[in-house]
mmCIF file of C-alpha atoms in Angstrom:
data_model
loop_
_atom_site.group_PDB
_atom_site.id
_atom_site.type_symbol
_atom_site.label_atom_id
_atom_site.label_comp_id
_atom_site.label_asym_id
_atom_site.label_seq_id
_atom_site.Cartn_x
_atom_site.Cartn_y
_atom_site.Cartn_z
ATOM 1 C CA MET S 697 23.908 12.187 3.382
ATOM 2 C CA SER S 698 25.842 9.232 3.941
ATOM 3 C CA ASN S 699 24.800 6.112 4.959
ATOM 4 C CA GLY S 700 28.299 5.520 6.004
ATOM 5 C CA GLY S 701 28.974 3.004 3.442
ATOM 6 C CA GLN S 702 26.960 0.148 3.732
ATOM 7 C CA ALA S 703 25.078 -0.056 0.624
ATOM 8 C CA ALA S 704 27.997 0.748 -1.927
ATOM 9 C CA TRP S 705 26.562 0.668 -5.174
ATOM 10 C CA LEU S 706 27.495 -2.301 -7.649
ATOM 11 C CA LYS S 707 29.275 -0.557 -9.724
ATOM 12 C CA ILE S 708 28.975 -1.732 -13.387
ATOM 13 C CA ALA S 709 29.753 -0.971 -16.890
ATOM 14 C CA PRO S 710 27.124 -1.750 -19.295
ATOM 15 C CA ALA S 711 28.556 -4.240 -20.974
ATOM 16 C CA SER S 712 29.088 -6.184 -17.372
ATOM 17 C CA ILE S 713 25.036 -5.587 -16.758
ATOM 18 C CA ALA S 714 24.132 -8.975 -18.022
ATOM 19 C CA GLN S 715 26.357 -10.681 -16.067
ATOM 20 C CA GLN S 716 25.266 -8.891 -12.693
ATOM 21 C CA SER S 717 21.959 -10.477 -13.844
ATOM 22 C CA HIS S 718 22.832 -13.680 -13.029
ATOM 23 C CA SER S 719 23.760 -12.821 -9.236
ATOM 24 C CA LYS S 720 21.829 -13.991 -6.313
ATOM 25 C CA ALA S 721 19.005 -11.172 -4.884
ATOM 26 C CA PRO S 722 20.003 -10.872 -1.240
ATOM 27 C CA VAL S 723 18.321 -13.317 0.951
ATOM 28 C CA ALA S 724 17.826 -13.407 4.547
ATOM 29 C CA THR S 725 19.298 -15.336 6.763
ATOM 30 C CA ALA S 726 17.910 -17.433 9.153
ATOM 31 C CA ALA S 727 19.302 -15.109 12.241
ATOM 32 C CA GLU S 728 17.384 -11.863 10.076
ATOM 33 C CA ALA S 729 14.494 -13.537 9.762
ATOM 34 C CA GLU S 730 14.360 -14.105 13.578
ATOM 35 C CA LEU S 731 15.025 -10.026 13.729
ATOM 36 C CA SER S 732 12.315 -7.242 14.525
ATOM 37 C CA PHE S 733 13.029 -4.741 11.704
ATOM 38 C CA ARG S 734 14.912 -1.890 12.918
ATOM 39 C CA ASP S 735 17.314 -4.610 13.625
ATOM 40 C CA ILE S 736 17.740 -6.112 10.328
ATOM 41 C CA PRO S 737 21.924 -5.268 9.589
ATOM 42 C CA TYR S 738 22.070 -3.041 6.460
ATOM 43 C CA LEU S 739 23.170 -4.909 3.154
ATOM 44 C CA LYS S 740 26.982 -4.022 3.020
ATOM 45 C CA LYS S 741 26.830 -3.725 -0.372
ATOM 46 C CA ALA S 742 23.031 -2.885 -3.195
ATOM 47 C CA PHE S 743 21.988 -5.700 -5.477
ATOM 48 C CA ILE S 744 21.032 -3.868 -8.850
ATOM 49 C CA ASP S 745 19.309 -6.084 -11.539
ATOM 50 C CA VAL S 746 18.056 -4.593 -15.184
ATOM 51 C CA THR S 747 17.210 -8.185 -16.079
ATOM 52 C CA PRO S 748 15.429 -9.507 -13.294
ATOM 53 C CA ALA S 749 15.340 -13.510 -12.675
ATOM 54 C CA ASP S 750 11.920 -15.071 -13.431
ATOM 55 C CA ARG S 751 10.754 -17.133 -10.277
ATOM 56 C CA LYS S 752 8.108 -18.676 -11.266
ATOM 57 C CA ASP S 753 5.695 -16.414 -8.651
ATOM 58 C CA GLY S 754 3.583 -15.343 -11.101
ATOM 59 C CA ILE S 755 5.753 -12.009 -12.027
ATOM 60 C CA SER S 756 6.502 -11.437 -15.822
ATOM 61 C CA VAL S 757 10.627 -10.003 -16.105
ATOM 62 C CA GLY S 758 11.898 -8.514 -19.231
ATOM 63 C CA GLU S 759 14.723 -6.321 -19.663
ATOM 64 C CA LEU S 760 15.482 -2.496 -18.847
ATOM 65 C CA GLY S 761 16.007 -0.308 -22.151
ATOM 66 C CA VAL S 762 14.963 -2.892 -24.662
ATOM 67 C CA ASP S 763 11.753 -3.317 -22.618
ATOM 68 C CA GLY S 764 11.097 -0.509 -22.365
ATOM 69 C CA GLY S 765 13.041 2.850 -20.307
ATOM 70 C CA ASN S 766 16.060 4.744 -20.357
ATOM 71 C CA LYS S 767 18.822 2.078 -18.847
ATOM 72 C CA VAL S 768 21.240 5.104 -18.105
ATOM 73 C CA MET S 769 18.467 7.079 -15.922
ATOM 74 C CA VAL S 770 17.627 4.450 -13.938
ATOM 75 C CA LEU S 771 20.827 3.010 -13.314
ATOM 76 C CA GLU S 772 22.345 6.713 -12.401
ATOM 77 C CA LEU S 773 19.375 7.106 -9.480
ATOM 78 C CA ALA S 774 19.924 3.654 -8.336
ATOM 79 C CA ARG S 775 23.972 4.283 -8.415
ATOM 80 C CA ASP S 776 23.013 8.028 -5.719
ATOM 81 C CA ILE S 777 20.158 5.792 -3.997
ATOM 82 C CA ALA S 778 23.250 3.215 -3.401
ATOM 83 C CA ASP S 779 25.370 6.201 -2.494
ATOM 84 C CA ASN S 780 23.576 8.300 -0.526
ATOM 85 C CA ASN S 781 20.371 7.389 0.007
ATOM 86 C CA GLU S 782 18.898 10.167 1.893
ATOM 87 C CA ASP S 783 15.223 8.128 1.939
ATOM 88 C CA LYS S 784 16.355 4.968 3.595
ATOM 89 C CA PHE S 785 15.184 3.175 0.338
ATOM 90 C CA ASP S 786 15.511 -1.006 0.392
ATOM 91 C CA SER S 787 14.067 -1.802 -2.369
ATOM 92 C CA PHE S 788 13.138 -0.287 -5.838
ATOM 93 C CA HIS S 789 11.209 -1.879 -8.246
ATOM 94 C CA ILE S 790 10.263 -0.732 -11.581
ATOM 95 C CA VAL S 791 7.445 -2.775 -13.374
ATOM 96 C CA TYR S 792 6.493 -1.576 -17.546
ATOM 97 C CA ARG S 793 3.972 -2.966 -19.892
ATOM 98 C CA ASP S 794 3.433 -6.123 -17.229
ATOM 99 C CA LYS S 795 7.225 -6.918 -17.172
ATOM 100 C CA LEU S 796 9.133 -6.797 -14.327
ATOM 101 C CA LEU S 797 11.996 -4.331 -15.679
ATOM 102 C CA PHE S 798 14.417 -3.260 -12.788
ATOM 103 C CA GLU S 799 14.559 -5.112 -9.258
ATOM 104 C CA SER S 800 16.725 -3.311 -6.741
ATOM 105 C CA TYR S 801 17.751 -3.453 -2.542
ATOM 106 C CA TYR S 802 19.374 -1.410 -0.301
ATOM 107 C CA LEU S 803 19.715 -1.448 3.614
ATOM 108 C CA ARG S 804 17.553 -3.614 5.200
ATOM 109 C CA GLY S 805 15.865 -4.701 1.590
ATOM 110 C CA ARG S 806 15.994 -8.936 1.335
ATOM 111 C CA ILE S 807 14.231 -10.441 -1.306
ATOM 112 C CA ASP S 808 12.582 -12.642 0.743
ATOM 113 C CA LEU S 809 11.894 -10.649 3.942
ATOM 114 C CA PRO S 810 8.078 -9.373 4.328
ATOM 115 C CA HIS S 811 8.689 -5.485 4.410
ATOM 116 C CA PHE S 812 6.904 -4.314 7.429
ATOM 117 C CA GLN S 813 3.570 -2.248 5.023
ATOM 118 C CA ALA S 814 2.416 0.368 8.243
ATOM 119 C CA SER S 815 -0.895 2.421 5.879
ATOM 120 C CA ALA S 816 -0.381 0.297 2.205
ATOM 121 C CA THR S 817 -2.640 -2.183 4.631
ATOM 122 C CA LYS S 818 -5.350 0.267 4.011
ATOM 123 C CA ALA S 819 -5.052 -0.475 0.623
ATOM 124 C CA TYR S 820 -4.699 -3.939 0.503
ATOM 125 C CA THR S 821 -8.578 -3.623 3.248
ATOM 126 C CA SER S 822 -10.092 -1.854 0.827
ATOM 127 C CA MET S 823 -9.226 -4.658 -2.240
ATOM 128 C CA ALA S 824 -10.439 -7.213 0.332
ATOM 129 C CA LEU S 825 -13.573 -5.657 0.774
ATOM 130 C CA GLY S 826 -13.874 -5.379 -2.989
ATOM 131 C CA ARG S 827 -13.483 -9.400 -3.400
ATOM 132 C CA ALA S 828 -15.945 -9.187 -0.933
ATOM 133 C CA ILE S 829 -18.042 -8.025 -3.872
ATOM 134 C CA GLN S 830 -16.640 -10.094 -6.274
ATOM 135 C CA LEU S 831 -17.760 -13.297 -4.500
ATOM 136 C CA GLY S 832 -21.498 -11.344 -3.990
ATOM 137 C CA TYR S 833 -21.206 -10.759 -0.491
ATOM 138 C CA LEU S 834 -21.967 -7.592 -0.882
ATOM 139 C CA THR S 835 -22.366 -5.601 -3.747
ATOM 140 C CA MET S 836 -21.329 -1.892 -5.623
ATOM 141 C CA ALA S 837 -25.195 -0.196 -4.248
ATOM 142 C CA ASP S 838 -23.514 -1.440 -0.435
ATOM 143 C CA LEU S 839 -20.819 1.229 -0.481
ATOM 144 C CA ASP S 840 -24.123 3.914 -0.070
ATOM 145 C CA LYS S 841 -25.682 2.189 2.965
ATOM 146 C CA PRO S 842 -24.817 2.789 6.681
ATOM 147 C CA LEU S 843 -22.319 0.684 7.479
ATOM 148 C CA ILE S 844 -23.464 -0.273 10.653
ATOM 149 C CA SER S 845 -26.880 -2.639 8.562
ATOM 150 C CA PHE S 846 -24.552 -5.001 7.746
ATOM 151 C CA LEU S 847 -23.455 -5.364 11.982
ATOM 152 C CA LYS S 848 -26.134 -7.166 13.517
ATOM 153 C CA GLU S 849 -24.950 -7.872 16.973
ATOM 154 C CA LEU S 850 -24.388 -3.640 17.729
ATOM 155 C CA ASP S 851 -27.032 -2.219 20.374
ATOM 156 C CA SER S 852 -28.328 0.856 18.292
ATOM 157 C CA THR S 853 -29.818 2.447 21.529
ATOM 158 C CA LYS S 854 -26.762 3.662 22.633
ATOM 159 C CA PHE S 855 -25.376 4.945 19.812
ATOM 160 C CA VAL S 856 -24.751 9.325 19.589
ATOM 161 C CA GLU S 857 -26.791 10.623 17.542
ATOM 162 C CA GLY S 858 -25.976 10.398 13.346
ATOM 163 C CA VAL S 859 -24.378 7.354 12.741
ATOM 164 C CA GLU S 860 -26.334 5.773 10.154
ATOM 165 C CA LEU S 861 -24.920 8.918 8.614
ATOM 166 C CA ILE S 862 -21.528 6.683 8.205
ATOM 167 C CA THR S 863 -22.075 4.699 4.879
ATOM 168 C CA LEU S 864 -18.970 2.397 4.120
ATOM 169 C CA HIS S 865 -18.564 4.884 1.359
ATOM 170 C CA LYS S 866 -17.695 7.430 3.939
ATOM 171 C CA ALA S 867 -15.506 5.442 5.854
ATOM 172 C CA MET S 868 -13.189 4.041 3.024
ATOM 173 C CA THR S 869 -12.663 7.790 1.985
ATOM 174 C CA MET S 870 -11.970 8.884 5.448
ATOM 175 C CA ARG S 871 -15.282 10.493 6.894
ATOM 176 C CA GLY S 872 -16.764 8.515 8.658
ATOM 177 C CA GLY S 873 -17.338 11.374 10.603
ATOM 178 C CA LEU S 874 -15.773 9.953 14.033
ATOM 179 C CA GLY S 875 -14.318 12.132 17.346
ATOM 180 C CA ILE S 876 -13.280 10.211 19.811
ATOM 181 C CA THR S 877 -10.649 11.653 22.094
ATOM 182 C CA ASN S 878 -7.126 10.178 23.414
ATOM 183 C CA GLU S 879 -8.585 9.961 26.768
ATOM 184 C CA GLN S 880 -11.585 8.302 25.723
ATOM 185 C CA ARG S 881 -9.816 5.856 23.637
ATOM 186 C CA GLU S 882 -7.702 5.165 26.628
ATOM 187 C CA GLU S 883 -10.450 4.233 28.487
ATOM 188 C CA PHE S 884 -12.486 1.915 26.636
ATOM 189 C CA GLU S 885 -9.149 0.404 25.859
ATOM 190 C CA LYS S 886 -8.081 -0.280 29.421
ATOM 191 C CA ASN S 887 -10.316 -3.305 28.736
ATOM 192 C CA PRO S 888 -9.994 -5.374 26.286
ATOM 193 C CA ALA S 889 -12.375 -7.908 27.077
ATOM 194 C CA VAL S 890 -15.375 -5.962 26.214
ATOM 195 C CA LEU S 891 -13.907 -4.831 22.797
ATOM 196 C CA LYS S 892 -14.420 -8.493 21.227
ATOM 197 C CA GLY S 893 -15.602 -8.586 17.926
ATOM 198 C CA GLN S 894 -18.763 -6.066 17.047
ATOM 199 C CA ARG S 895 -18.464 -4.786 20.485
ATOM 200 C CA MET S 896 -14.799 -2.573 19.585
ATOM 201 C CA VAL S 897 -17.728 -1.283 17.066
ATOM 202 C CA GLN S 898 -20.350 -0.672 19.641
ATOM 203 C CA ALA S 899 -17.664 0.931 21.759
ATOM 204 C CA LEU S 900 -16.549 3.819 19.264
ATOM 205 C CA LEU S 901 -20.122 4.777 18.443
ATOM 206 C CA GLU S 902 -21.222 5.024 21.720
ATOM 207 C CA ASN S 903 -18.192 7.296 22.785
ATOM 208 C CA SER S 904 -18.247 9.125 19.830
ATOM 209 C CA ALA S 905 -18.733 13.035 19.582
ATOM 210 C CA PRO S 906 -22.670 13.059 17.429
ATOM 211 C CA ILE S 907 -21.876 12.962 13.804
ATOM 212 C CA THR S 908 -23.091 15.567 11.377
ATOM 213 C CA LYS S 909 -22.732 16.273 8.251
ATOM 214 C CA GLU S 910 -20.074 18.695 9.256
ATOM 215 C CA SER S 911 -18.246 16.211 11.234
ATOM 216 C CA GLN S 912 -17.722 14.033 8.186
ATOM 217 C CA ASP S 913 -14.798 15.910 6.607
ATOM 218 C CA PHE S 914 -11.542 13.973 5.594
ATOM 219 C CA LEU S 915 -9.994 12.830 8.735
ATOM 220 C CA TYR S 916 -7.019 10.611 7.853
ATOM 221 C CA GLY S 917 -6.814 7.899 10.404
ATOM 222 C CA ASN S 918 -7.294 4.224 11.524
ATOM 223 C CA TYR S 919 -11.435 4.187 12.792
ATOM 224 C CA ASN S 920 -13.085 3.902 9.740
ATOM 225 C CA PRO S 921 -10.511 1.018 8.188
ATOM 226 C CA ARG S 922 -11.346 -0.512 11.588
ATOM 227 C CA MET S 923 -14.917 -0.618 11.076
ATOM 228 C CA VAL S 924 -14.551 -1.319 7.534
ATOM 229 C CA MET S 925 -12.746 -4.598 8.728
ATOM 230 C CA GLN S 926 -16.056 -5.339 10.657
ATOM 231 C CA VAL S 927 -17.383 -4.940 7.771
ATOM 232 C CA ILE S 928 -16.068 -7.702 6.334
ATOM 233 C CA GLU S 929 -15.752 -9.832 8.979
ATOM 234 C CA ALA S 930 -20.130 -9.851 9.074
ATOM 235 C CA VAL S 931 -20.505 -10.573 5.524
ATOM 236 C CA VAL S 932 -17.956 -13.558 4.765
ATOM 237 C CA PRO S 933 -18.789 -16.409 5.336
ATOM 238 C CA SER S 934 -15.116 -17.902 6.724
ATOM 239 C CA SER S 935 -13.997 -14.972 9.029
ATOM 240 C CA ALA S 936 -11.992 -11.926 7.630
ATOM 241 C CA LYS S 937 -8.484 -13.738 8.356
ATOM 242 C CA ASP S 938 -8.945 -16.557 6.499
ATOM 243 C CA PHE S 939 -10.823 -14.671 3.929
ATOM 244 C CA ILE S 940 -8.089 -12.226 2.864
ATOM 245 C CA LYS S 941 -5.900 -15.355 3.278
ATOM 246 C CA ASN S 942 -7.810 -18.029 0.808
ATOM 247 C CA GLU S 943 -9.728 -15.387 -1.154
ATOM 248 C CA LEU S 944 -7.001 -12.511 -1.953
ATOM 249 C CA LEU S 945 -3.360 -13.064 -1.009
ATOM 250 C CA ASN S 946 -3.555 -16.994 -2.069
ATOM 251 C CA LYS S 947 -5.258 -16.526 -5.096
ATOM 252 C CA LEU S 948 -1.814 -14.141 -5.559
ATOM 253 C CA GLY S 949 0.310 -16.412 -4.177
ATOM 254 C CA ILE S 950 0.902 -14.586 -1.805
ATOM 255 C CA THR S 951 2.095 -16.878 1.614
ATOM 256 C CA ASP S 952 4.859 -15.317 3.258
ATOM 257 C CA TYR S 953 3.000 -12.634 4.345
ATOM 258 C CA GLY S 954 2.417 -11.262 8.551
ATOM 259 C CA TRP S 955 -0.882 -9.525 9.029
ATOM 260 C CA ARG S 956 -1.290 -8.362 12.690
ATOM 261 C CA THR S 957 -4.181 -8.853 14.881
ATOM 262 C CA GLU S 958 -5.859 -6.135 16.688
ATOM 263 C CA ILE S 959 -7.671 -5.719 20.259
ATOM 264 C CA SER S 960 -11.058 -7.099 18.729
ATOM 265 C CA ASP S 961 -9.559 -9.697 17.118
ATOM 266 C CA LEU S 962 -10.126 -8.897 13.878
ATOM 267 C CA PRO S 963 -6.674 -8.335 11.231
ATOM 268 C CA THR S 964 -5.704 -4.852 11.708
ATOM 269 C CA ALA S 965 -7.080 -3.137 8.468
ATOM 270 C CA GLY S 966 -5.186 1.036 9.087
ATOM 271 C CA TRP S 967 -1.841 -0.836 9.253
ATOM 272 C CA GLY S 968 0.151 -4.123 10.237
ATOM 273 C CA SER S 969 0.945 -5.775 8.063
ATOM 274 C CA SER S 970 3.990 -7.287 6.049
ATOM 275 C CA ILE S 971 5.400 -8.238 2.526
ATOM 276 C CA THR S 972 7.784 -9.028 0.096
ATOM 277 C CA SER S 973 8.280 -6.111 -2.706
ATOM 278 C CA ARG S 974 7.665 -9.234 -5.212
ATOM 279 C CA ASP S 975 4.426 -9.065 -3.533
ATOM 280 C CA MET S 976 3.824 -6.000 -3.234
ATOM 281 C CA VAL S 977 4.313 -6.136 -7.440
ATOM 282 C CA LYS S 978 1.508 -9.017 -7.492
ATOM 283 C CA LEU S 979 -1.065 -6.162 -5.193
ATOM 284 C CA GLY S 980 -0.362 -3.719 -7.768
ATOM 285 C CA ILE S 981 -0.164 -5.966 -10.994
ATOM 286 C CA LEU S 982 -4.186 -6.760 -9.484
ATOM 287 C CA ALA S 983 -4.945 -3.026 -8.807
ATOM 288 C CA LYS S 984 -3.607 -1.915 -12.485
ATOM 289 C CA ASN S 985 -4.934 -4.968 -14.478
ATOM 290 C CA LYS S 986 -8.413 -3.607 -13.058
ATOM 291 C CA GLY S 987 -9.179 -6.378 -10.517
ATOM 292 C CA LYS S 988 -7.717 -9.556 -13.042
ATOM 293 C CA TRP S 989 -4.951 -12.194 -12.047
ATOM 294 C CA ASN S 990 -4.242 -15.303 -14.822
ATOM 295 C CA GLY S 991 -7.651 -13.764 -16.490
ATOM 296 C CA GLU S 992 -9.849 -14.466 -13.400
ATOM 297 C CA GLN S 993 -11.768 -11.657 -11.815
ATOM 298 C CA LEU S 994 -10.861 -10.735 -8.080
ATOM 299 C CA VAL S 995 -11.913 -7.451 -7.461
ATOM 300 C CA PRO S 996 -14.760 -5.845 -9.978
ATOM 301 C CA GLU S 997 -13.462 -3.606 -12.314
ATOM 302 C CA ALA S 998 -16.204 -0.928 -11.232
ATOM 303 C CA PHE S 999 -14.930 -1.350 -7.886
ATOM 304 C CA LEU S 1000 -10.810 -0.398 -8.411
ATOM 305 C CA ALA S 1001 -12.048 2.322 -10.714
ATOM 306 C CA LYS S 1002 -13.437 3.887 -7.582
ATOM 307 C CA ALA S 1003 -10.990 3.256 -5.095
ATOM 308 C CA THR S 1004 -7.773 4.616 -7.523
ATOM 309 C CA SER S 1005 -9.760 7.310 -8.514
ATOM 310 C CA ARG S 1006 -9.474 11.019 -7.142
ATOM 311 C CA ILE S 1007 -12.919 11.187 -5.288
ATOM 312 C CA LEU S 1008 -12.184 14.035 -2.969
ATOM 313 C CA LEU S 1009 -9.020 16.176 -3.157
ATOM 314 C CA THR S 1010 -7.237 16.476 0.615
ATOM 315 C CA GLY S 1011 -5.149 19.399 -0.446
ATOM 316 C CA ASP S 1012 -0.857 20.235 -1.360
ATOM 317 C CA ASP S 1013 0.030 21.636 1.889
ATOM 318 C CA ASP S 1014 2.172 19.067 3.027
ATOM 319 C CA VAL S 1015 2.243 15.550 0.216
ATOM 320 C CA TYR S 1016 3.909 12.932 1.617
ATOM 321 C CA GLY S 1017 6.691 12.082 -0.593
ATOM 322 C CA GLY S 1018 5.745 15.052 -2.131
ATOM 323 C CA GLY S 1019 8.191 17.343 -3.948
ATOM 324 C CA LYS S 1020 7.107 20.499 -6.316
ATOM 325 C CA ASP S 1021 6.488 18.337 -9.188
ATOM 326 C CA VAL S 1022 3.973 16.692 -7.271
ATOM 327 C CA SER S 1023 -0.001 18.098 -6.910
ATOM 328 C CA ASN S 1024 -3.795 17.441 -6.303
ATOM 329 C CA GLN S 1025 -3.389 15.170 -4.471
ATOM 330 C CA GLY S 1026 -6.912 13.246 -3.636
ATOM 331 C CA TYR S 1027 -7.826 9.897 -2.141
ATOM 332 C CA GLY S 1028 -9.860 7.412 -3.366
ATOM 333 C CA TYR S 1029 -11.431 3.961 -1.649
ATOM 334 C CA TYR S 1030 -7.908 3.835 0.623
ATOM 335 C CA TRP S 1031 -5.623 4.744 -2.349
ATOM 336 C CA TRP S 1032 -4.083 8.357 -2.468
ATOM 337 C CA ASN S 1033 -2.970 9.945 -5.533
ATOM 338 C CA ALA S 1034 -1.436 12.642 -7.032
ATOM 339 C CA ASP S 1035 -0.069 14.558 -10.460
ATOM 340 C CA LEU S 1036 3.108 14.034 -11.450
ATOM 341 C CA LYS S 1037 4.421 16.394 -13.022
ATOM 342 C CA TYR S 1038 7.713 16.327 -16.300
ATOM 343 C CA GLY S 1039 8.529 19.199 -18.879
ATOM 344 C CA ASN S 1040 4.665 20.247 -19.613
ATOM 345 C CA LYS S 1041 2.801 17.067 -18.875
ATOM 346 C CA SER S 1042 1.363 15.994 -16.173
ATOM 347 C CA TYR S 1043 0.464 12.793 -15.308
ATOM 348 C CA TYR S 1044 -2.383 11.234 -12.634
ATOM 349 C CA SER S 1045 -1.264 8.493 -10.627
ATOM 350 C CA THR S 1046 -2.953 6.371 -7.696
ATOM 351 C CA SER S 1047 -0.861 5.136 -4.619
ATOM 352 C CA ALA S 1048 -0.919 2.769 -2.124
ATOM 353 C CA GLN S 1049 1.162 4.450 0.797
ATOM 354 C CA GLY S 1050 2.449 3.063 3.850
ATOM 355 C CA GLY S 1051 4.357 5.258 7.108
ATOM 356 C CA GLY S 1052 8.283 5.042 6.431
ATOM 357 C CA GLY S 1053 7.988 5.367 2.387
ATOM 358 C CA GLN S 1054 6.174 1.754 1.159
ATOM 359 C CA TYR S 1055 4.445 2.597 -1.979
ATOM 360 C CA ILE S 1056 2.462 1.102 -4.671
ATOM 361 C CA ILE S 1057 2.579 4.030 -7.676
ATOM 362 C CA LEU S 1058 0.426 3.550 -10.602
ATOM 363 C CA ILE S 1059 0.829 5.295 -13.271
ATOM 364 C CA GLU S 1060 -1.702 3.937 -16.012
ATOM 365 C CA GLU S 1061 -1.204 6.824 -18.825
ATOM 366 C CA LEU S 1062 2.022 5.146 -18.789
ATOM 367 C CA ASP S 1063 1.387 1.783 -18.066
ATOM 368 C CA LEU S 1064 4.211 2.354 -15.537
ATOM 369 C CA MET S 1065 4.216 1.315 -12.050
ATOM 370 C CA ILE S 1066 6.688 1.888 -9.205
ATOM 371 C CA VAL S 1067 6.447 -0.284 -6.143
ATOM 372 C CA VAL S 1068 9.027 1.086 -3.159
ATOM 373 C CA THR S 1069 10.198 0.275 0.435
ATOM 374 C CA ALA S 1070 12.086 2.464 2.672
ATOM 375 C CA HIS S 1071 12.311 3.094 6.732
ATOM 376 C CA ASN S 1072 12.104 7.083 6.369
ATOM 377 C CA ASN S 1073 8.648 9.256 6.696
ATOM 378 C CA ASP S 1074 10.820 12.450 5.334
ATOM 379 C CA ASN S 1075 11.318 9.937 1.663
ATOM 380 C CA ARG S 1076 10.904 12.526 -1.210
ATOM 381 C CA THR S 1077 9.835 9.025 -2.775
ATOM 382 C CA LEU S 1078 6.910 11.202 -6.117
ATOM 383 C CA GLN S 1079 9.310 13.953 -6.398
ATOM 384 C CA ILE S 1080 11.736 11.309 -7.183
ATOM 385 C CA ILE S 1081 9.447 9.589 -9.905
ATOM 386 C CA ALA S 1082 8.122 12.984 -11.136
ATOM 387 C CA GLU S 1083 11.946 13.926 -11.370
ATOM 388 C CA GLN S 1084 13.875 10.658 -12.599
ATOM 389 C CA ILE S 1085 11.857 8.019 -13.835
ATOM 390 C CA LEU S 1086 8.899 9.572 -15.828
ATOM 391 C CA PRO S 1087 11.853 11.091 -18.033
ATOM 392 C CA ALA S 1088 13.182 7.639 -18.345
ATOM 393 C CA PHE S 1089 9.571 6.235 -20.103
ATOM 394 C CA THR S 1090 8.367 9.382 -21.626
ATOM 395 C CA LYS S 1091 9.841 10.863 -24.814
ATOM 396 C CA LYS S 1092 9.968 14.947 -24.022
#
């Protein structure tokens, strides 16, 4: 499928790649920075860099093909993206052995423009909870306690039955068990003034169907992350908004970002953030390095091990971004995981995923990370990684 020629590949011979590396990555104009994402014009030319610039932003850089990876294979994929881009990629980055080796921007991608993250926000909420554990506001043992035990402003006499079955662990694996119809939600959201703070959780726990072990099956949505954000708000000394800013994002040097506020006046937990591709790389490095950033333990290693593990299998009937070489889809603490097959071998991957095609994909066995932004819900990103990136970083 053609993109109308609006993102023509920079056709470079191998000898001129180094010269291109000194060109400037696309930045947003002042006018573009004020536009909603859907109104940002497509780039006239794709930007493809195999020796990403050291921008003194905390990200180490290297050269594709010298520090790892098959340059020809990766550039072949870059050419295909730029010429066709059926998946509507806006950026595509590759980090190998802690070095950014490949940086590219297409369509609405800009190096300095925060890109909507959709449900990848859930993974960032998970990291915020982990940060609260690292600082002692929660413990790992608290993950198995009833979520309501941290929310002291609730009136338990009005709860439906079984609310105590909702632990942090259950909520973070999308198994809280809430049963709220759209009609119920629309009704109590008609009066937003009574949903501020913990009153949002009160409304959920009053209007839900009874919570049972049977109802606590995996169900993807935003109610569980909402309740987890309420716990963060309740246990940290500042607000959740300030805590995320000062204790997580600022620690990584992430200052150019957006994070919406929901009806409760708390940060949205299941969607609504926006950050740049390079800042996604930083969050990926934090996860890949088991919670450490510049030698400081920001998130407990034990927490991230659980967050990025396959706590439960969710099935292969509908794998987002998947294909024939993607299987065993599972879920951790707001992180997805799947096996990616190349040849006769499968590689475990874990990923933050957002609707439209936002991914932070970690493949620990290969010390490999791929960061993607896009705006197509029918993307094939995980399948593309299996088919065209794994061969570039493995020996068959």
